[in-house]
Coordinates of C-alpha atoms in Angstrom, one line a residue:
M1 CA 145.0 177.0 202.8
T2 CA 142.1 174.6 203.3
S3 CA 144.5 171.9 204.6
L4 CA 145.5 174.1 207.6
P5 CA 143.8 173.9 211.0
D6 CA 141.7 176.7 212.4
N7 CA 143.5 179.4 214.5
S8 CA 147.0 178.1 213.5
V9 CA 148.8 181.1 212.0
D10 CA 150.2 184.2 213.8
L11 CA 150.7 186.4 210.8
I12 CA 149.5 186.5 207.2
I13 CA 151.1 188.7 204.6
A14 CA 149.1 188.7 201.3
D15 CA 150.1 190.3 198.1
P16 CA 147.2 189.1 195.8
P17 CA 146.8 189.8 192.1
Y18 CA 145.7 193.4 191.7
N19 CA 143.5 192.6 188.6
L20 CA 145.2 195.3 186.6
S21 CA 144.3 194.2 183.1
K22 CA 140.7 193.2 183.7
G23 CA 140.2 190.9 180.7
G24 CA 143.2 191.7 178.6
N25 CA 145.4 189.0 177.1
W26 CA 148.7 190.2 178.6
S27 CA 151.4 187.8 180.0
W28 CA 154.5 188.2 182.0
D29 CA 156.4 188.2 178.7
N30 CA 155.0 191.6 177.7
S31 CA 157.4 194.5 178.0
V32 CA 157.9 198.0 176.8
V33 CA 161.2 199.8 175.9
L34 CA 161.6 203.1 177.7
K35 CA 164.2 205.4 176.2
G36 CA 166.7 206.7 178.7
L37 CA 165.4 204.4 181.5
G38 CA 167.6 201.4 180.9
G39 CA 165.8 198.9 178.7
N40 CA 162.8 196.6 179.3
W41 CA 160.3 197.0 182.0
N42 CA 157.9 194.1 182.7
K43 CA 154.2 194.9 182.7
V44 CA 152.6 193.3 185.7
M45 CA 149.8 191.5 183.9
E46 CA 149.1 187.7 183.7
S47 CA 146.0 185.5 183.1
W48 CA 145.1 185.5 186.8
D49 CA 145.5 189.2 186.9
A50 CA 142.7 189.7 184.3
M51 CA 139.6 188.4 186.0
P52 CA 136.1 189.7 185.3
L53 CA 134.9 191.8 188.3
E54 CA 132.5 189.2 189.5
E55 CA 135.2 186.4 189.4
Y56 CA 137.7 188.7 191.2
W57 CA 135.0 189.3 193.9
K58 CA 134.5 185.5 194.4
F59 CA 138.3 184.9 194.4
T60 CA 138.8 187.6 197.0
L61 CA 136.0 186.4 199.2
A62 CA 137.3 182.8 199.1
W63 CA 140.9 183.4 200.1
I64 CA 140.1 186.0 202.8
S65 CA 137.5 183.7 204.3
E66 CA 140.2 181.0 204.6
A67 CA 142.7 183.5 205.9
K68 CA 140.3 184.5 208.7
R69 CA 139.7 180.9 209.6
I70 CA 143.3 180.0 210.1
L71 CA 144.4 183.3 211.7
K72 CA 144.8 183.1 215.5
P73 CA 142.8 185.7 217.6
S74 CA 146.2 187.2 218.5
G75 CA 147.3 187.3 214.9
S76 CA 147.4 190.0 212.2
M77 CA 146.9 190.0 208.4
W78 CA 148.4 192.5 206.0
I79 CA 147.0 192.9 202.5
F80 CA 148.7 194.8 199.7
G81 CA 146.7 196.6 197.0
T82 CA 146.1 199.6 194.8
Y83 CA 143.0 201.4 193.7
H84 CA 142.3 198.6 191.3
N85 CA 141.4 196.1 194.0
I86 CA 141.7 197.6 197.5
G87 CA 138.0 198.7 197.5
I88 CA 136.8 195.1 197.0
I89 CA 139.2 193.8 199.6
N90 CA 138.0 196.5 202.1
V91 CA 134.4 195.6 201.6
V92 CA 135.0 191.8 201.8
C93 CA 136.9 192.3 205.1
Q94 CA 133.9 194.3 206.5
M95 CA 131.4 191.6 205.3
L96 CA 133.5 188.9 207.1
E97 CA 133.7 191.1 210.3
I98 CA 137.5 191.4 209.9
E99 CA 138.5 194.6 211.6
I100 CA 140.8 196.9 209.8
I101 CA 143.3 198.3 212.3
N102 CA 145.1 200.7 210.0
E103 CA 145.3 201.6 206.3
V104 CA 149.0 202.2 205.6
V105 CA 150.3 204.1 202.6
W106 CA 153.6 202.8 201.2
F107 CA 155.2 205.8 199.5
K108 CA 157.6 204.8 196.7
R109 CA 160.0 207.6 195.9
N110 CA 161.4 205.7 192.9
S111 CA 158.0 204.6 191.4
F112 CA 157.4 203.6 187.8
P113 CA 157.2 206.7 185.5
N114 CA 154.0 208.1 184.0
L115 CA 154.2 207.5 180.3
S116 CA 150.9 209.0 179.1
G117 CA 151.2 212.5 180.5
R118 CA 147.4 212.4 181.2
R119 CA 147.4 211.5 184.9
L120 CA 149.3 211.8 188.1
T121 CA 152.3 209.5 188.6
A122 CA 151.2 206.5 190.8
S123 CA 153.7 206.6 193.7
H124 CA 152.1 204.5 196.4
E125 CA 150.5 201.2 197.3
T126 CA 148.0 200.6 200.1
L127 CA 148.4 198.0 202.9
L128 CA 145.4 197.1 205.1
W129 CA 146.4 195.9 208.5
C130 CA 143.6 193.6 209.9
H131 CA 142.8 191.2 212.6
S132 CA 140.1 188.6 212.9
G133 CA 137.7 190.8 214.9
G134 CA 136.1 190.5 218.3
K135 CA 135.7 192.8 221.2
K136 CA 138.9 191.7 223.0
R137 CA 141.2 192.9 220.1
Q138 CA 143.9 190.5 221.1
Y139 CA 146.3 191.1 218.2
Y140 CA 150.0 191.4 218.9
F141 CA 151.7 194.7 218.3
D142 CA 155.3 195.6 219.2
Y143 CA 154.8 199.3 220.1
D144 CA 158.4 199.7 221.2
Y145 CA 159.7 198.5 217.8
S146 CA 157.3 200.9 216.1
K147 CA 158.6 203.8 218.1
N148 CA 162.2 203.1 218.6
G149 CA 163.2 200.8 215.8
V150 CA 165.8 201.9 213.3
F151 CA 164.3 202.7 209.8
E152 CA 167.2 204.5 208.1
S153 CA 165.7 204.8 204.6
D154 CA 162.4 206.2 205.9
L155 CA 162.6 210.0 205.7
I156 CA 159.1 210.3 207.3
K157 CA 159.7 208.2 210.4
K158 CA 161.5 210.2 213.1
P159 CA 163.7 208.4 215.8
G160 CA 161.8 207.9 219.1
K161 CA 158.5 209.1 217.6
Q162 CA 155.3 207.1 217.0
M163 CA 155.2 205.4 213.6
R164 CA 152.6 206.9 211.3
T165 CA 150.5 205.4 208.5
V166 CA 152.7 206.7 205.7
W167 CA 155.8 204.7 205.2
D168 CA 158.7 205.9 203.0
V169 CA 160.3 202.7 201.8
P170 CA 162.3 202.9 198.5
N171 CA 161.4 200.1 196.1
N172 CA 164.8 199.5 194.6
K173 CA 166.3 196.0 195.1
T174 CA 169.9 195.1 196.0
K175 CA 172.1 192.5 194.3
V176 CA 171.4 190.2 197.2
E177 CA 167.6 190.4 196.5
L178 CA 168.1 189.7 192.8
K179 CA 170.9 187.2 193.0
F180 CA 168.8 184.2 191.9
G181 CA 166.3 186.1 189.7
K182 CA 163.4 188.5 190.1
H183 CA 159.6 188.7 190.2
P184 CA 157.7 191.5 188.4
T185 CA 155.9 192.6 191.6
Q186 CA 158.7 191.9 194.1
K187 CA 158.5 193.9 197.3
P188 CA 161.6 195.2 199.1
L189 CA 162.6 193.0 202.0
R190 CA 163.0 196.0 204.4
L191 CA 159.3 196.7 203.9
L192 CA 158.4 193.1 204.8
E193 CA 160.8 193.1 207.7
R194 CA 158.9 196.0 209.2
I195 CA 155.6 194.2 209.0
V196 CA 157.1 191.0 210.5
G197 CA 158.8 193.0 213.3
L198 CA 155.7 195.0 214.2
T199 CA 153.1 192.2 214.3
S200 CA 154.9 188.9 215.2
K201 CA 157.3 187.5 217.7
E202 CA 160.3 185.1 217.3
G203 CA 159.1 181.6 216.7
D204 CA 155.7 182.7 215.4
L205 CA 154.3 181.2 212.2
M206 CA 153.9 183.5 209.1
L207 CA 151.9 182.5 206.1
T208 CA 151.8 184.0 202.6
P209 CA 149.1 182.8 200.2
F210 CA 150.7 184.5 197.2
C211 CA 154.4 183.5 197.6
G212 CA 156.0 184.5 194.3
S213 CA 159.7 184.7 194.7
G214 CA 159.5 184.0 198.4
S215 CA 160.3 187.4 200.0
E216 CA 157.8 187.1 202.8
C217 CA 159.2 183.7 203.7
V218 CA 162.8 185.1 203.5
A219 CA 161.8 188.0 205.8
A220 CA 160.2 185.6 208.2
K221 CA 163.2 183.2 208.3
I222 CA 165.9 185.9 208.8
A223 CA 163.8 187.3 211.7
G224 CA 163.6 183.9 213.4
R225 CA 159.9 183.2 212.5
D226 CA 158.5 180.0 211.0
Y227 CA 156.8 180.2 207.6
I228 CA 154.5 178.7 205.1
G229 CA 154.1 179.9 201.5
F230 CA 151.9 178.8 198.5
E231 CA 152.9 179.4 194.9
I232 CA 151.5 178.0 191.5
E233 CA 154.3 179.1 189.1
D234 CA 157.2 176.5 188.8
E235 CA 159.6 179.3 187.9
Y236 CA 159.0 181.2 191.1
V237 CA 158.8 178.0 193.2
E238 CA 162.4 177.3 192.1
L239 CA 163.5 180.9 192.8
A240 CA 161.9 181.0 196.2
E241 CA 163.6 177.7 197.2
K242 CA 167.0 179.0 196.2
R243 CA 166.5 182.2 198.2
L244 CA 165.3 180.3 201.2
E245 CA 168.3 177.9 201.1
N246 CA 170.6 180.9 201.2
A247 CA 168.8 182.8 203.9
E248 CA 170.2 182.4 207.4
R249 CA 167.5 181.9 210.1
G250 CA 167.6 184.7 212.7
S251 CA 170.4 186.6 210.9
K252 CA 170.6 190.4 211.1
L253 CA 169.0 192.3 208.2
P254 CA 171.3 194.5 206.2
P255 CA 170.1 198.0 205.2
K256 CA 168.3 196.6 202.2
E257 CA 167.0 193.1 201.2
D258 CA 164.2 191.0 199.5
S259 CA 160.5 190.3 198.4
S260 CA 157.2 188.6 196.6
R261 CA 153.6 187.0 195.8
I262 CA 150.8 184.0 194.7
N263 CA 148.9 180.1 195.4
P264 CA 149.6 175.9 195.8
T265 CA 153.3 174.2 196.0
L266 CA 154.1 174.5 199.7
F267 CA 157.1 176.0 201.4
Q268 CA 157.2 175.2 205.1
E269 CA 159.7 175.5 207.9
R270 CA 158.9 174.7 211.5
K271 CA 161.2 174.2 214.4

């Protein structure tokens, strides 16, 4: 992101590593077999997802500082997280005088099962909706879309009513989403489409610093937005490229679609 000019991006969607393993030696190849649940489930753990706490703090401070620098005063930033990392992200945002507009709970009806029987089943992730701060609060927000948009899979959102901060978006993926492969932490496209629709306009520039399989970029492209994504894993660079080649700019979203995450090979499309 250091190569991008100040105040150049309209929307940032960031799905950073959650630091789940905190020093463990897991990799994406680790899996467990769950009887009756259809085979192997990837554990979302990798070397970059196992930083010591101090290193994760430095990492978070570095990328959010850059995100603030490149974000326009009218822009928004959305950050995914769980209890593993959202506290650090929240504090870093406050330190950098980044205003948190809303904390959104993404409720996942079909979440990963609880295997230990010694805790509640985790069934949500947190999203922080932020802007770069300042008294004028210039960030773009499509209130009409939030109130009158069609969100058929959301059993909480009522037609014609204000959108609340709990979103019921199933996490299952379609064949279209998984056609070219999958990413262990892939987000559903309909969730990303909602973010893009709420906080950007056609022709705006969306950036994702943790691109993964390219879902944020796909959501931006099919909504008629420009996009930039960064990714370090060659496997996911190739996957994202295939998905973007097969995504039609400005096309209508079907009921379900695609998703993603991570940092540098550059995807970019500008008019």
